[in-house]
PDB file of C-alpha atoms and ligand atoms in Angstrom:
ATOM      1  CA  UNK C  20       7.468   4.651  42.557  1.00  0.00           C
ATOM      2  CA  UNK C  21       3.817   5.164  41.570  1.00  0.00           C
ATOM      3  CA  UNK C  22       2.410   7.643  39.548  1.00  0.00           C
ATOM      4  CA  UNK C  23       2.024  10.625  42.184  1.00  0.00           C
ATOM      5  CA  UNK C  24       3.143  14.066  43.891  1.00  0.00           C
ATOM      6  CA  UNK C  25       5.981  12.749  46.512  1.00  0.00           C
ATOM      7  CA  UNK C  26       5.556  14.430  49.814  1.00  0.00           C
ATOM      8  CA  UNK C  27       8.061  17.303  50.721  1.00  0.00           C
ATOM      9  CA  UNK C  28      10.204  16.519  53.607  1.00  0.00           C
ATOM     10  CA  UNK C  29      10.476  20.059  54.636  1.00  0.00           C
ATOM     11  CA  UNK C  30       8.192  23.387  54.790  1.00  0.00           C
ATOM     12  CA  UNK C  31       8.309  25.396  51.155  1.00  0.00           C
ATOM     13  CA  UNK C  32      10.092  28.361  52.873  1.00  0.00           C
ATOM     14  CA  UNK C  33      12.894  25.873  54.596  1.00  0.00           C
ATOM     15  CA  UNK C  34      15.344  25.908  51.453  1.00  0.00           C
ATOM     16  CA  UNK C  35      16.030  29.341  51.363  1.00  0.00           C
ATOM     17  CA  UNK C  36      17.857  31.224  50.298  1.00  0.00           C
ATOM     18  CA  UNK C  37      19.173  28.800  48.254  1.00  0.00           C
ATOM     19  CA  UNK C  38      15.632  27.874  46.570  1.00  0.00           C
ATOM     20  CA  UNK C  39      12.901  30.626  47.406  1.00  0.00           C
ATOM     21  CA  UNK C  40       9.367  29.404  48.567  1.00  0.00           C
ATOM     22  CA  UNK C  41       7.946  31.164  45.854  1.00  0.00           C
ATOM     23  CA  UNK C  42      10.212  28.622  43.320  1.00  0.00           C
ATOM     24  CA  UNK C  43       9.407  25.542  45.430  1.00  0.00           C
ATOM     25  CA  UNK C  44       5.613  26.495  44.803  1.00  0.00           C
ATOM     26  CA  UNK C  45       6.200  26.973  41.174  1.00  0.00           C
ATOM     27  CA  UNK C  46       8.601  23.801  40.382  1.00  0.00           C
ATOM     28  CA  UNK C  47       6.918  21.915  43.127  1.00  0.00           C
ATOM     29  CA  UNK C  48       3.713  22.987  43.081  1.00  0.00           C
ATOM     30  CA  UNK C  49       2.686  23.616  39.366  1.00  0.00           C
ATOM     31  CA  UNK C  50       5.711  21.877  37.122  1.00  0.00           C
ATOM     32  CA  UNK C  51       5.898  18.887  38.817  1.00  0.00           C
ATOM     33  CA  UNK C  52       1.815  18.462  39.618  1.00  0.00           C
ATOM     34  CA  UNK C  53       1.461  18.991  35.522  1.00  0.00           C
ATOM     35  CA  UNK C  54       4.049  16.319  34.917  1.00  0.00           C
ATOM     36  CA  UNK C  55       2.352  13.868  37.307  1.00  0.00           C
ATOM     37  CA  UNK C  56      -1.367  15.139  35.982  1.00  0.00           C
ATOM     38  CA  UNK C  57       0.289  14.596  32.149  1.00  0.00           C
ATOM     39  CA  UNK C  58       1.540  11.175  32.749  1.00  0.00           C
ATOM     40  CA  UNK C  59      -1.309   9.579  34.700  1.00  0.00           C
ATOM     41  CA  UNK C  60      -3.546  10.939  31.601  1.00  0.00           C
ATOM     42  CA  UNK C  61      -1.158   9.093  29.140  1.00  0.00           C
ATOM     43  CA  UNK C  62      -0.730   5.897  30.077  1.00  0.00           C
ATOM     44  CA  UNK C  63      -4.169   5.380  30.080  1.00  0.00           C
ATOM     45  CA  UNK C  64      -4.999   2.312  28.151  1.00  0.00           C
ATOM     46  CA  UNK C  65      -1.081   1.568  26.735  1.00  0.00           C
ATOM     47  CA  UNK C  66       1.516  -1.358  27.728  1.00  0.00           C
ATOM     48  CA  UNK C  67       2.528   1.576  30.493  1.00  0.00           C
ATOM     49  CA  UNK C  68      -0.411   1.889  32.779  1.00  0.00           C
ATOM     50  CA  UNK C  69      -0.103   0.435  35.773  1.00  0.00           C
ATOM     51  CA  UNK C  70       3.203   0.563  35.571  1.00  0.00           C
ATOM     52  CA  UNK C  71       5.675   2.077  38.235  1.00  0.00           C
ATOM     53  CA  UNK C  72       7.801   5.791  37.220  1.00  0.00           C
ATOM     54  CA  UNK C  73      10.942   3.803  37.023  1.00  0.00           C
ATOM     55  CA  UNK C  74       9.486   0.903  34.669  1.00  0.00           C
ATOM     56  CA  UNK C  75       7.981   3.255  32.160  1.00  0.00           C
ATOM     57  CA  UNK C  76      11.437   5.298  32.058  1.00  0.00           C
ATOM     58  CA  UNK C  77      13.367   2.324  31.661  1.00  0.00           C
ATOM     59  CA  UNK C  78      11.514   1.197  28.584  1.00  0.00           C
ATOM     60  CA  UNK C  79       9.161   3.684  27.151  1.00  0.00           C
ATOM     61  CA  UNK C  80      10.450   4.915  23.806  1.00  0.00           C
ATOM     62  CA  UNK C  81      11.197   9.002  23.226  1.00  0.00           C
ATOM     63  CA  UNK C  82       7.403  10.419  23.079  1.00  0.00           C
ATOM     64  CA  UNK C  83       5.303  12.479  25.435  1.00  0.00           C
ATOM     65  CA  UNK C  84       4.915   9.393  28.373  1.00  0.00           C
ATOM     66  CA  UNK C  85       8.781   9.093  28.570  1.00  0.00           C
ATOM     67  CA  UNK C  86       9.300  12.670  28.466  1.00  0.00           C
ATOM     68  CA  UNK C  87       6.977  13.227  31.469  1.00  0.00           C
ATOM     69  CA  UNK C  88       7.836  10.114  33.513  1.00  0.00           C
ATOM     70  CA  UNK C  89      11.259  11.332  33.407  1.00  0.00           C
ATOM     71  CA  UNK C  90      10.561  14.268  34.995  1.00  0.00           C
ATOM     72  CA  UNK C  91       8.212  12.955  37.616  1.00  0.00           C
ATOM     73  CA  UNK C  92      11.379  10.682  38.185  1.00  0.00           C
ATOM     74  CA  UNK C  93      13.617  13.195  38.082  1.00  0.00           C
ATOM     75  CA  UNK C  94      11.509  15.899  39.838  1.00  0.00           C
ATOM     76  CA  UNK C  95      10.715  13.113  43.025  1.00  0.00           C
ATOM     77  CA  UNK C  96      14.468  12.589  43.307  1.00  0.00           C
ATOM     78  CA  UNK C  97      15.517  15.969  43.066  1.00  0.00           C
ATOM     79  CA  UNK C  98      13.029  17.823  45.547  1.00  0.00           C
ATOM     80  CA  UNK C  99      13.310  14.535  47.966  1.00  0.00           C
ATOM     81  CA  UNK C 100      17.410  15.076  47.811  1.00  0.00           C
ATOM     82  CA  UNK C 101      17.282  18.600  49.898  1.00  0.00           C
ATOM     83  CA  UNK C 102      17.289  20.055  53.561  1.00  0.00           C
ATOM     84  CA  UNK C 103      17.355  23.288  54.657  1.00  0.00           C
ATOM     85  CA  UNK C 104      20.913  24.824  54.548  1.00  0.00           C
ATOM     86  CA  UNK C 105      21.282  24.530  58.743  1.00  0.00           C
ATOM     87  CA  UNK C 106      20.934  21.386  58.899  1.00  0.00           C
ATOM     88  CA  UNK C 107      22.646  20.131  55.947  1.00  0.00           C
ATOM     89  CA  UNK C 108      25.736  18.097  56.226  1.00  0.00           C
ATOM     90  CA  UNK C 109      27.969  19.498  53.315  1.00  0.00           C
ATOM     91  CA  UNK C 110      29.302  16.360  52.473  1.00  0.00           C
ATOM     92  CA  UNK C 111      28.854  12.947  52.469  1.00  0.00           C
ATOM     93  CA  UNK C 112      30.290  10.322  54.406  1.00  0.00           C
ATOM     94  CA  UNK C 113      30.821   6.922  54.309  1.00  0.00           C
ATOM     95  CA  UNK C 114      30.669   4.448  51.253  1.00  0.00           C
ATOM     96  CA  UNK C 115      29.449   6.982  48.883  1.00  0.00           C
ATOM     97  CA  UNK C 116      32.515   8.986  49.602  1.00  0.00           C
ATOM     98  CA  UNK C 117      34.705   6.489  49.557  1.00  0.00           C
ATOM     99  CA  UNK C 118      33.350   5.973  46.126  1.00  0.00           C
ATOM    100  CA  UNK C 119      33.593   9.611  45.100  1.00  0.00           C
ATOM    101  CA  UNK C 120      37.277   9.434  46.057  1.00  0.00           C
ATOM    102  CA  UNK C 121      37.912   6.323  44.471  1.00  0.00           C
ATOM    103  CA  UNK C 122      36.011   7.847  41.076  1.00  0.00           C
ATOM    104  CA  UNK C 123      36.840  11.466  40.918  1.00  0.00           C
ATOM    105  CA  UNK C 124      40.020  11.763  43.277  1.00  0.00           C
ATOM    106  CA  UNK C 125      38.874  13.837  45.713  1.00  0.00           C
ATOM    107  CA  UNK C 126      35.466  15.843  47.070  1.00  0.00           C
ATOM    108  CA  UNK C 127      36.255  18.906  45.765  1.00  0.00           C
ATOM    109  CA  UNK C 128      37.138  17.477  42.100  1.00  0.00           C
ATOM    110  CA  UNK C 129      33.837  15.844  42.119  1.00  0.00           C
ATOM    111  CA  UNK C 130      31.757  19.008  43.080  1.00  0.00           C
ATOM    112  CA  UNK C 131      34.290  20.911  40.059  1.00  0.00           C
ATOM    113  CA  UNK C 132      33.215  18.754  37.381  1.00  0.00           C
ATOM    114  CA  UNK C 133      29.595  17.941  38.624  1.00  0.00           C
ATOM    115  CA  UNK C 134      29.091  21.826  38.403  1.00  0.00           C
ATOM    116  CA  UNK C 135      31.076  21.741  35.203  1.00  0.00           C
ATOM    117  CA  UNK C 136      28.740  19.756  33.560  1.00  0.00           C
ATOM    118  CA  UNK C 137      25.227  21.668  34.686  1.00  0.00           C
ATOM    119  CA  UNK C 138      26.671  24.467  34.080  1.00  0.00           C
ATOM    120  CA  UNK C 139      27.660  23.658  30.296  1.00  0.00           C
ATOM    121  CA  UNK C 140      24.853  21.462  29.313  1.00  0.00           C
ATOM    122  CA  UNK C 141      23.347  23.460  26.434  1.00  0.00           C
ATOM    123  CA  UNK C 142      19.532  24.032  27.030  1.00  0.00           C
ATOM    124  CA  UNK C 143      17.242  22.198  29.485  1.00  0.00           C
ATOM    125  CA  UNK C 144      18.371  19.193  30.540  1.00  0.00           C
ATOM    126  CA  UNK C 145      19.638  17.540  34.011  1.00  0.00           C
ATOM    127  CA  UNK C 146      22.741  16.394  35.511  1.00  0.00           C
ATOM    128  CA  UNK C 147      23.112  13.322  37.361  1.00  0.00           C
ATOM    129  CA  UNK C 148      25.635  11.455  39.554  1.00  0.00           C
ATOM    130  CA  UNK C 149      24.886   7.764  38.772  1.00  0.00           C
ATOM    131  CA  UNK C 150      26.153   4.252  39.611  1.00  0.00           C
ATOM    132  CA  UNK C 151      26.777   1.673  37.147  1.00  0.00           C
ATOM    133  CA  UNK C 152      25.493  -2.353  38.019  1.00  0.00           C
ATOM    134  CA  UNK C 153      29.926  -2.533  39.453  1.00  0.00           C
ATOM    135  CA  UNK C 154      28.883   0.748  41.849  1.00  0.00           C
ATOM    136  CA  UNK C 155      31.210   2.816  39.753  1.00  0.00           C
ATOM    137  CA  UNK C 156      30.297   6.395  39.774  1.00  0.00           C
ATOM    138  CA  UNK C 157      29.471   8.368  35.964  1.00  0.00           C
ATOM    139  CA  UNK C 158      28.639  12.164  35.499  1.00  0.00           C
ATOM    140  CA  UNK C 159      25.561  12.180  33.022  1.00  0.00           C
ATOM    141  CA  UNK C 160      24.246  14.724  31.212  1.00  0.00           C
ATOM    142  CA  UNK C 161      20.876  14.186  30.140  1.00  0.00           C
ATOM    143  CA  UNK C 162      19.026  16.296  27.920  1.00  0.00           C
ATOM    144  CA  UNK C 163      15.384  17.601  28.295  1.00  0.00           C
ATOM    145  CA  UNK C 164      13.367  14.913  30.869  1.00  0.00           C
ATOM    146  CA  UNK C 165      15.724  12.008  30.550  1.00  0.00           C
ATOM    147  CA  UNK C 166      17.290  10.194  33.433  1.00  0.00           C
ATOM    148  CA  UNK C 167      20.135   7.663  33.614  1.00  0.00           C
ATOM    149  CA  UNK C 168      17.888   5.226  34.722  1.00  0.00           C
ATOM    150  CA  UNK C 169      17.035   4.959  30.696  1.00  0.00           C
ATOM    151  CA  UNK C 170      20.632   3.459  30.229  1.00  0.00           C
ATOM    152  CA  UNK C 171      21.253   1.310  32.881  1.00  0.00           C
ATOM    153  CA  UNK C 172      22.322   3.327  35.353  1.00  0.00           C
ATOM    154  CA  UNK C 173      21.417   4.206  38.505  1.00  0.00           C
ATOM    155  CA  UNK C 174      20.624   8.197  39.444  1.00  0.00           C
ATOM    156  CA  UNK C 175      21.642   9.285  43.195  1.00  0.00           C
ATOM    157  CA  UNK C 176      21.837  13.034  42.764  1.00  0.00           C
ATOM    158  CA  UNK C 177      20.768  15.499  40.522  1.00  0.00           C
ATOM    159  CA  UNK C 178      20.561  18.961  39.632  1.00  0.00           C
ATOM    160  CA  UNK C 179      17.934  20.579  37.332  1.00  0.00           C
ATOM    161  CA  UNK C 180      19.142  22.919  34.803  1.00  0.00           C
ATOM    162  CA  UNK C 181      15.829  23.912  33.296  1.00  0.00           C
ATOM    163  CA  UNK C 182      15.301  27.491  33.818  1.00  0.00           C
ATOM    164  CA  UNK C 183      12.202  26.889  35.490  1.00  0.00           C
ATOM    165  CA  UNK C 184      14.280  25.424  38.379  1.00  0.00           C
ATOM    166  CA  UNK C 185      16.031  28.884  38.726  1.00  0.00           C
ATOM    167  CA  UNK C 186      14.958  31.636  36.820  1.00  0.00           C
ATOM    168  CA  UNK C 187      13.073  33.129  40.195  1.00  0.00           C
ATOM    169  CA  UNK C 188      15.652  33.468  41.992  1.00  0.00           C
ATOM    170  CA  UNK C 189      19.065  33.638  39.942  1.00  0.00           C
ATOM    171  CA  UNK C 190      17.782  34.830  36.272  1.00  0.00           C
ATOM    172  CA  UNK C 191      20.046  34.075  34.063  1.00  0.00           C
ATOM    173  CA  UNK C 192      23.114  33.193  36.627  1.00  0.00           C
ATOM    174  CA  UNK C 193      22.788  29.534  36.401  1.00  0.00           C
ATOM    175  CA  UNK C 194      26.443  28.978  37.791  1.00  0.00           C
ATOM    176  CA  UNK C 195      25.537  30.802  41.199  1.00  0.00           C
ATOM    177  CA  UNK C 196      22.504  28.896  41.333  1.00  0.00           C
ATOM    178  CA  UNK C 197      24.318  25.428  40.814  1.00  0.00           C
ATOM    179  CA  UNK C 198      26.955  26.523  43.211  1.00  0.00           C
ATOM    180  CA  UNK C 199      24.511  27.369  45.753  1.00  0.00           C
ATOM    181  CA  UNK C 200      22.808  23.770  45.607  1.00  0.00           C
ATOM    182  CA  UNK C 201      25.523  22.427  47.468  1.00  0.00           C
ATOM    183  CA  UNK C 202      24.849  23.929  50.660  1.00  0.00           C
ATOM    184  CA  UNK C 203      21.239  21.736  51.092  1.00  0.00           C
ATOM    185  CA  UNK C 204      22.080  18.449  49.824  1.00  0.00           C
ATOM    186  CA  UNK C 205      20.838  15.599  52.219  1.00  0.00           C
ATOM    187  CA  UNK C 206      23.682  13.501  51.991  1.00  0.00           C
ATOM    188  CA  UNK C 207      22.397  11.065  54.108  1.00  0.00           C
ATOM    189  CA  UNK C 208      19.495  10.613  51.702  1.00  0.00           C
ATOM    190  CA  UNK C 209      21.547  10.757  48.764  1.00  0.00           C
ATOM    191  CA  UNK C 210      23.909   8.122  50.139  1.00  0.00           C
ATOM    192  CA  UNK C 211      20.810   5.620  50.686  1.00  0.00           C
ATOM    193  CA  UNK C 212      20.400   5.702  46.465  1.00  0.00           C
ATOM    194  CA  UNK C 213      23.673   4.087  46.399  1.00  0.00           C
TER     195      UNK C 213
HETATM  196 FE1  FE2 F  26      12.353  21.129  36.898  1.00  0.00          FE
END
């Protein structure tokens, strides 16, 4: 992807009230903008400019650009994985569950231990469900703007645990926020990363 603000597939109010409008213009609208505005400023005139989002997170060493192309990364997957709660299908179908099945045993265990892990990841981080180069599916936890792109894997769904992604809304109840994210993921999306 290039260095820019993806387009939201849906109005700021349609996530609710799961995510509020008034975090979707915060996270959205001001975290993710500075990230992009931080990282376009940064590359300038290093081995990283020109370069897409997923190139520069792949090899750019800890420092300010990898810490901000991560989270463009992670911010373009993670606002680009929703739909509004009506239309969301609750699950996914198809190869991705197969592969969940296969992986984790069941749906259900999956969601358990995918919530397990936001929830206990100390600080501000990210959790991601991620495929390795054999399609099997890993839970990583990945600390501050990191994704698992940056060892070898490939991200398909994550969930933001900085506070800024809930604080609005849920204050200090991160596990009711994470537990609420289920009901508007776009599986169908999500099941195209695979
Ligand atoms: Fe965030």
């Amino acid at each position: 992807m290039k260095i820019e603000m993806p387009t939201l597939p849906y109005a700021t109010n349609a996530l609710e009230p799961v995510i509020s409008q008034k975090t979707i213009e915060y996270h959205y609208g001001k975290h993710l903008q500075t990230y992009v505005d931080n990282l376009k400023k940064f590359v300038v005139g290093t081995e990283f400019e020109g370069k897409s989002v997923e190139q520069i997170v792949e090899k750019a060493p800890e420092g300010p650009i990898f810490n901000n192309a991560g989270q463009v990364l992670n911010h373009t997957l993670y606002f680009l994985q929703f739909k509004a709660p009506s239309a969301a299908s609750k699950e996914p179908k198809g190869k991705l569950k197969d592969a969940i099945i296969r992986d984790f045993k069941s749906f259900e265990d999956f969601k358990n231990e995918f919530a397990a892990a936001s929830v206990g990841l100390f600080g501000s981080g990210w959790a991601w469900l991620a495929a390795d180069k054999d399609g099997k599916l890993h839970i990583s936890k990945e600390a501050n703007g990191s994704n698992p792109l940056h060892h070898g894997l490939k991200p398909i769904l994550g969930f933001d645990v900085w506070e800024h992604a809930y604080y609005l809304d849920y204050q200090n109840r991160r596990p009711d926020h994470i537990k609420a994210l289920w009901d508007i993921i776009d599986w169908e999306k999500v099941e195209e990363r695979y």
